[in-house]
Short mmCIF file of C-alpha atoms and ligand atoms in Angstrom, two decimals:
data_model
loop_
_atom_site.label_atom_id
_atom_site.label_comp_id
_atom_site.label_asym_id
_atom_site.label_seq_id
_atom_site.Cartn_x
_atom_site.Cartn_y
_atom_site.Cartn_z
CA UNK A 1 101.41 74.47 102.02
CA UNK A 2 98.03 76.03 102.31
CA UNK A 3 97.80 79.85 102.12
CA UNK A 4 94.20 81.50 101.10
CA UNK A 5 91.31 83.67 102.09
CA UNK A 6 88.95 80.63 103.72
CA UNK A 7 87.84 81.96 106.98
CA UNK A 8 85.57 79.22 107.44
CA UNK A 9 88.56 76.71 107.24
CA UNK A 10 90.97 78.85 109.69
CA UNK A 11 87.63 78.63 112.03
CA UNK A 12 87.27 74.86 111.84
CA UNK A 13 91.09 74.40 112.42
CA UNK A 14 90.99 76.85 115.37
CA UNK A 15 88.04 74.76 116.80
CA UNK A 16 90.09 71.78 116.37
CA UNK A 17 92.76 73.11 118.58
CA UNK A 18 95.25 74.10 115.81
CA UNK A 19 97.45 76.96 115.47
CA UNK A 20 96.76 79.03 112.22
CA UNK A 21 98.54 82.08 110.82
CA UNK A 22 96.27 85.05 110.72
CA UNK A 23 96.56 88.37 109.18
CA UNK A 24 96.22 91.56 111.34
CA UNK A 25 96.94 95.17 110.78
CA UNK A 26 100.28 95.57 112.39
CA UNK A 27 101.89 91.95 111.46
CA UNK A 28 100.80 88.53 110.85
CA UNK A 29 99.89 86.58 113.94
CA UNK A 30 100.08 82.74 114.87
CA UNK A 31 96.95 82.08 116.70
CA UNK A 32 95.13 79.59 118.80
CA UNK A 33 92.26 79.19 120.97
CA UNK A 34 93.81 81.20 124.27
CA UNK A 35 91.41 78.72 126.71
CA UNK A 36 92.97 75.69 125.24
CA UNK A 37 96.45 75.09 126.50
CA UNK A 38 97.28 72.16 124.28
CA UNK A 39 96.75 74.52 121.18
CA UNK A 40 98.57 77.42 122.90
CA UNK A 41 101.35 74.95 123.03
CA UNK A 42 101.81 74.43 119.24
CA UNK A 43 102.33 78.25 119.03
CA UNK A 44 105.39 77.97 121.26
CA UNK A 45 106.57 74.95 119.29
CA UNK A 46 106.44 76.29 115.85
CA UNK A 47 107.81 79.42 116.71
CA UNK A 48 110.35 78.04 119.12
CA UNK A 49 109.53 80.39 121.37
CA UNK A 50 110.66 80.25 125.31
CA UNK A 51 108.07 79.74 127.89
CA UNK A 52 109.08 82.87 129.75
CA UNK A 53 107.74 85.05 126.89
CA UNK A 54 103.87 85.61 127.32
CA UNK A 55 101.25 85.88 124.39
CA UNK A 56 99.19 88.51 123.41
CA UNK A 57 95.34 87.73 123.68
CA UNK A 58 93.00 89.09 120.74
CA UNK A 59 89.29 89.81 121.45
CA UNK A 60 86.70 91.17 119.06
CA UNK A 61 84.48 93.33 121.81
CA UNK A 62 84.61 95.48 124.79
CA UNK A 63 82.24 92.67 126.35
CA UNK A 64 84.94 89.64 125.67
CA UNK A 65 87.70 91.71 127.29
CA UNK A 66 86.01 91.05 130.54
CA UNK A 67 86.59 87.32 130.17
CA UNK A 68 90.21 87.57 130.28
CA UNK A 69 90.95 91.08 132.16
CA UNK A 70 89.99 91.45 135.95
CA UNK A 71 88.74 94.96 136.12
CA UNK A 72 88.01 94.43 139.53
CA UNK A 73 91.72 93.70 140.83
CA UNK A 74 92.57 97.32 139.45
CA UNK A 75 92.92 99.17 142.88
CA UNK A 76 91.70 102.50 141.53
CA UNK A 77 88.82 103.52 139.80
CA UNK A 78 90.65 106.06 137.69
CA UNK A 79 92.78 103.40 136.37
CA UNK A 80 89.89 101.54 135.18
CA UNK A 81 88.30 104.32 133.64
CA UNK A 82 91.71 105.07 131.78
CA UNK A 83 91.80 101.65 130.57
CA UNK A 84 88.19 101.92 129.19
CA UNK A 85 89.11 105.28 127.74
CA UNK A 86 91.98 103.77 125.92
CA UNK A 87 90.08 101.09 124.48
CA UNK A 88 87.42 103.10 123.26
CA UNK A 89 89.67 105.61 121.38
CA UNK A 90 92.21 103.09 119.93
CA UNK A 91 90.29 99.84 119.72
CA UNK A 92 90.29 97.95 117.22
CA UNK A 93 93.79 99.13 116.67
CA UNK A 94 97.48 98.67 117.18
CA UNK A 95 97.46 99.05 121.25
CA UNK A 96 97.97 96.27 123.52
CA UNK A 97 97.12 96.83 127.23
CA UNK A 98 98.73 94.65 130.19
CA UNK A 99 96.27 94.46 132.89
CA UNK A 100 95.47 92.16 135.91
CA UNK A 101 94.17 88.62 134.41
CA UNK A 102 91.16 86.34 135.26
CA UNK A 103 91.46 82.52 136.14
CA UNK A 104 90.00 81.87 132.72
CA UNK A 105 93.36 82.81 131.14
CA UNK A 106 95.81 79.69 131.53
CA UNK A 107 99.43 80.26 132.87
CA UNK A 108 100.87 79.29 129.55
CA UNK A 109 99.48 82.33 127.60
CA UNK A 110 100.96 84.59 130.33
CA UNK A 111 103.93 82.74 131.23
CA UNK A 112 102.68 82.52 134.86
CA UNK A 113 102.25 86.12 135.14
CA UNK A 114 99.12 87.40 136.87
CA UNK A 115 98.56 90.04 133.99
CA UNK A 116 97.56 89.83 130.56
CA UNK A 117 98.44 91.49 127.38
CA UNK A 118 95.03 92.15 125.41
CA UNK A 119 94.24 93.97 121.98
CA UNK A 120 91.50 94.16 119.66
CA UNK A 121 93.00 93.87 116.17
CA UNK A 122 91.67 96.20 113.26
CA UNK A 123 92.01 93.88 110.17
CA UNK A 124 88.33 93.01 109.17
CA UNK A 125 89.04 89.24 108.53
CA UNK A 126 90.90 89.00 112.24
CA UNK A 127 87.62 90.60 113.60
CA UNK A 128 85.06 88.43 111.79
CA UNK A 129 87.51 85.26 112.64
CA UNK A 130 87.33 86.16 116.15
CA UNK A 131 83.43 86.50 116.25
CA UNK A 132 82.93 83.28 114.64
CA UNK A 133 85.03 81.32 116.86
CA UNK A 134 83.83 83.14 119.82
CA UNK A 135 86.65 82.35 121.99
CA UNK A 136 89.76 84.78 122.45
CA UNK A 137 93.04 84.20 120.20
CA UNK A 138 96.39 83.92 121.83
CA UNK A 139 98.67 85.11 119.08
CA UNK A 140 102.27 86.34 118.91
CA UNK A 141 103.83 87.16 115.76
CA UNK A 142 104.16 84.72 113.29
CA UNK A 143 108.06 84.29 112.93
CA UNK A 144 110.56 82.06 114.50
CA UNK A 145 111.59 83.57 118.01
CA UNK A 146 113.91 86.62 117.61
CA UNK A 147 113.45 87.03 113.81
CA UNK A 148 111.90 89.93 111.99
CA UNK A 149 107.89 89.79 112.10
CA UNK A 150 106.08 88.90 108.70
CA UNK A 151 103.71 91.43 107.29
CA UNK A 152 102.32 89.07 104.02
CA UNK A 153 101.00 85.62 104.03
CA UNK A 154 104.16 84.64 102.16
CA UNK A 155 106.61 86.03 104.80
CA UNK A 156 104.79 83.57 107.26
CA UNK A 157 104.99 80.63 104.57
CA UNK A 158 108.81 81.34 103.79
CA UNK A 159 109.38 80.29 107.50
CA UNK A 160 106.46 78.57 109.26
CA UNK A 161 104.88 76.92 106.30
CA UNK A 162 105.82 73.21 106.85
CA UNK A 163 104.86 73.66 110.55
CA UNK A 164 101.26 74.80 110.44
CA UNK A 165 97.97 73.50 108.70
CA UNK A 166 96.74 76.91 107.39
CA UNK A 167 97.65 80.63 106.57
CA UNK A 168 94.97 82.94 106.20
CA UNK A 169 95.65 85.43 103.67
CA UNK A 170 94.46 89.17 104.28
CA UNK A 171 97.00 90.71 101.96
CA UNK A 172 99.96 93.01 103.36
CA UNK A 173 99.60 94.51 106.60
CA UNK A 174 98.60 98.30 106.67
CA UNK A 175 100.67 99.24 110.03
CA UNK A 176 103.59 97.31 109.49
CA UNK A 177 104.94 97.47 112.94
CA UNK A 178 103.77 95.44 115.96
CA UNK A 179 101.43 96.89 118.70
CA UNK A 180 102.51 99.60 121.18
CA UNK A 181 102.48 97.70 124.53
CA UNK A 182 101.70 99.61 127.45
CA UNK A 183 100.91 98.27 130.97
CA UNK A 184 99.43 99.23 134.65
CA UNK A 185 101.90 98.10 137.48
CA UNK A 186 100.17 97.64 140.55
CA UNK A 187 103.48 98.15 142.87
CA UNK A 188 103.73 101.85 141.46
CA UNK A 189 100.19 102.63 140.44
CA UNK A 190 101.57 103.65 137.06
CA UNK A 191 101.27 103.26 133.25
CA UNK A 192 104.54 102.05 131.42
CA UNK A 193 105.46 101.70 127.90
CA UNK A 194 106.89 98.55 127.31
CA UNK A 195 107.11 98.47 123.55
CA UNK A 196 106.88 101.51 121.29
CA UNK A 197 104.70 100.33 118.07
CA UNK A 198 101.51 101.28 115.64
CA UNK A 199 100.02 103.77 118.08
CA UNK A 200 102.27 106.59 118.82
CA UNK A 201 102.98 107.40 122.52
CA UNK A 202 102.23 110.76 122.29
CA UNK A 203 98.45 109.94 121.31
CA UNK A 204 98.32 107.58 124.21
CA UNK A 205 99.54 110.44 126.54
CA UNK A 206 96.84 112.75 125.04
CA UNK A 207 94.42 110.40 126.64
CA UNK A 208 95.72 109.28 130.31
CA UNK A 209 98.71 111.93 130.81
CA UNK A 210 102.42 110.89 130.87
CA UNK A 211 103.31 107.39 130.84
CA UNK A 212 106.53 105.75 132.50
CA UNK A 213 109.01 104.08 130.64
CA UNK A 214 109.98 100.32 131.52
CA UNK A 215 113.22 99.97 133.42
CA UNK A 216 115.62 97.04 132.20
CA UNK A 217 115.36 94.30 134.19
CA UNK A 218 117.60 90.91 134.49
CA UNK A 219 114.29 89.12 133.25
CA UNK A 220 112.59 91.29 130.74
CA UNK A 221 109.13 92.40 132.14
CA UNK A 222 108.11 91.90 128.38
CA UNK A 223 110.52 90.09 125.78
CA UNK A 224 109.74 92.58 123.23
CA UNK A 225 112.26 94.57 125.45
CA UNK A 226 114.80 92.10 124.76
CA UNK A 227 117.93 93.81 123.34
CA UNK A 228 118.36 91.56 120.44
CA UNK A 229 114.89 90.90 119.00
CA UNK A 230 113.35 91.43 115.44
CA UNK A 231 116.78 90.74 113.98
CA UNK A 232 117.85 89.66 110.58
CA UNK A 233 120.68 87.08 110.02
CA UNK A 234 122.85 89.59 108.55
CA UNK A 235 124.51 92.50 110.48
CA UNK A 236 122.53 95.54 111.09
CA UNK A 237 124.20 98.87 111.89
CA UNK A 238 122.38 102.11 112.53
CA UNK A 239 123.72 105.63 112.40
CA UNK A 240 125.19 107.93 109.71
CA UNK A 241 124.82 105.88 106.50
CA UNK A 242 127.44 107.68 104.66
CA UNK A 243 130.16 107.40 107.34
CA UNK A 244 129.27 103.65 107.90
CA UNK A 245 129.51 103.01 104.21
CA UNK A 246 133.24 104.36 104.09
CA UNK A 247 133.98 102.16 107.31
CA UNK A 248 132.33 99.20 105.63
CA UNK A 249 134.14 99.86 102.20
CA UNK A 250 134.79 96.66 100.33
CA UNK A 251 131.82 95.05 101.64
CA UNK A 252 128.52 94.38 100.10
CA UNK A 253 126.32 97.01 101.53
CA UNK A 254 122.39 97.14 101.52
CA UNK A 255 121.10 100.42 102.65
CA UNK A 256 117.61 101.11 104.43
CA UNK A 257 116.68 104.90 104.24
CA UNK A 258 113.99 106.95 104.88
CA UNK A 259 113.14 109.14 101.72
CA UNK A 260 116.21 109.12 99.52
CA UNK A 261 118.21 106.33 97.87
CA UNK A 262 122.03 105.92 98.73
CA UNK A 263 124.51 104.75 96.23
CA UNK A 264 124.97 101.32 97.42
CA UNK A 265 124.62 97.74 95.93
CA UNK A 266 121.23 97.40 97.35
CA UNK A 267 118.99 100.64 98.77
CA UNK A 268 115.50 100.28 99.97
CA UNK A 269 113.86 103.52 100.51
CA UNK A 270 110.85 103.23 102.99
CA UNK A 271 108.96 106.30 102.07
CA UNK A 272 110.00 108.44 99.10
CA UNK A 273 107.37 111.29 100.43
CA UNK A 274 108.94 110.99 103.93
CA UNK A 275 106.17 109.74 105.77
CA UNK A 276 106.94 107.70 108.82
CA UNK A 277 103.63 105.96 108.69
CA UNK A 278 104.38 104.56 105.03
CA UNK A 279 107.95 103.91 106.26
CA UNK A 280 106.91 101.59 109.17
CA UNK A 281 104.52 99.71 106.60
CA UNK A 282 107.53 98.94 104.52
CA UNK A 283 110.04 98.35 107.12
CA UNK A 284 109.82 94.56 107.65
CA UNK A 285 109.54 93.49 104.01
CA UNK A 286 112.65 95.84 103.18
CA UNK A 287 114.76 93.91 105.91
CA UNK A 288 113.71 90.62 104.86
CA UNK A 289 114.50 91.59 101.12
CA UNK A 290 117.89 92.73 102.21
CA UNK A 291 118.55 89.74 104.69
CA UNK A 292 118.00 87.54 101.46
CA UNK A 293 119.97 89.37 99.34
CA UNK A 294 124.06 88.76 98.72
CA UNK A 295 124.70 91.95 100.94
CA UNK A 296 127.60 91.32 103.86
CA UNK A 297 126.09 93.86 105.79
CA UNK A 298 122.89 96.20 106.27
CA UNK A 299 122.97 99.77 107.27
CA UNK A 300 120.00 101.73 108.59
CA UNK A 301 119.54 105.54 108.91
CA UNK A 302 118.20 106.84 112.10
CA UNK A 303 114.66 108.00 111.22
CA UNK A 304 113.07 110.96 112.78
CA UNK A 305 111.31 110.04 115.89
CA UNK A 306 107.93 111.74 115.21
CA UNK A 307 104.96 109.34 114.74
CA UNK A 308 105.86 105.86 113.74
CA UNK A 309 109.50 106.88 113.70
CA UNK A 310 109.99 105.72 117.55
CA UNK A 311 108.66 102.50 116.60
CA UNK A 312 110.90 102.31 113.24
CA UNK A 313 113.91 103.33 115.47
CA UNK A 314 113.43 100.82 118.13
CA UNK A 315 113.09 97.73 115.75
CA UNK A 316 116.24 98.76 114.17
CA UNK A 317 118.04 99.45 117.31
CA UNK A 318 117.18 95.67 118.13
CA UNK A 319 117.84 94.36 114.92
CA UNK A 320 121.57 95.62 115.06
CA UNK A 321 122.06 94.83 119.01
CA UNK A 322 123.36 91.45 118.22
CA UNK A 323 126.09 93.08 116.69
CA UNK A 324 126.87 95.83 118.62
O1 TXA B 401 100.79 93.81 116.90
C1 TXA B 401 101.22 92.85 117.73
O2 TXA B 401 101.12 93.10 118.81
C2 TXA B 401 101.39 91.34 117.22
C3 TXA B 401 99.98 91.00 116.49
C4 TXA B 401 100.08 89.51 116.13
O3 TXA B 401 99.01 91.42 117.40
N1 TXA B 401 101.56 90.56 118.05
C5 TXA B 401 102.97 90.36 118.61
O4 TXA B 401 103.02 89.55 119.58
O5 TXA B 401 103.87 91.50 118.38
P1 TXA B 401 104.52 89.10 120.27
O6 TXA B 401 104.34 87.94 120.97
O7 TXA B 401 105.51 88.84 119.17
O8 TXA B 401 105.10 90.37 121.30
C6 TXA B 401 104.25 90.33 122.38
C7 TXA B 401 104.85 90.94 123.47
C8 TXA B 401 105.94 90.05 124.03
O9 TXA B 401 107.20 90.98 123.94
C9 TXA B 401 105.35 89.84 125.41
O10 TXA B 401 106.56 89.87 126.31
C10 TXA B 401 104.63 90.91 125.67
O11 TXA B 401 103.84 91.29 124.55
N2 TXA B 401 103.85 90.60 126.79
C11 TXA B 401 102.69 89.62 126.67
N3 TXA B 401 102.14 89.40 127.91
C12 TXA B 401 102.33 90.37 128.63
C13 TXA B 401 102.61 90.67 129.80
N4 TXA B 401 101.40 90.10 130.92
N5 TXA B 401 103.00 91.50 130.38
C14 TXA B 401 104.02 92.25 129.80
N6 TXA B 401 104.41 91.96 128.63
C15 TXA B 401 103.56 91.06 127.96
MG1 MG B 402 106.99 88.99 117.83
#
């Protein structure tokens, strides 16, 4: 199945209404013309993604944001200024903003919500692609629904290879966890965190002040909030690894550790120097590798909460949710 760095080929396929895997700085996305519902439907089909889970729309410029975000529907002038300040500071980069949508965005993209999630990716190939096609790209992570996100073209090929016509290879993702998602909620007039990710919340709060934390609801406001998500097939447990190794004695054990190796059958150290940014970059490849190993269980350390550590802990917590 075709993988390669041919941007023109990706452009052509996207113009023809196909869904194509593309690199971003966070994770690989499965992209289609956000204005073409038939094309967007192919994303849902390939991923087996439920229709209640809306997609992120990717743009290449602050001008293009205005096609999809209705700034006029933000009641407060202050909020508009805050949104613009965030875009100025963090774009292109791993921050997604959920804001009121324009009529141009089809309901399929937003699952019928009157808001749209939008971001400007920092990967140079993604930006070049967006500029070439001219339309915004709806793109969730390029993995089957609920599984670990892909951070290399090969990860995408391993799972979606037969289902999509092209994987644009832009090398391994440099951030390695998905974007941070925050939204402005019109009922409370507040910014709320839906998903910790590649932009540390403290950096966002340095620009717009304290933001709220999303409450759990019957239907998630953002399926990135689903308890079990980003999950390998093998059971994952998170906590004190030494103690857990005793509990699971007799099993084949794989360990995900921050900076020091454990004496187990398989042990992945995410950052020998103890750098949470480097650890985030290596997290999903390590989870995939251990999921494909002969281990019976995956045990993960709790990471320091600073910097991207919060996003790592969030993903590990969800990876473990189905077994706890
Ligand atoms: O880094 C990323 O964000 C990657 C790359 C490809 O850009 N994309 C990504 O997409 O992680 P996905 O679909 O796997 O996660 C997007 C999350 C979903 O949990 C979805 O529910 C949420 O964004 N979302 C999308 N539109 C929303 C909206 N209108 N309100 C609340 N949440 C929304
Ligand atoms: Mg995803």
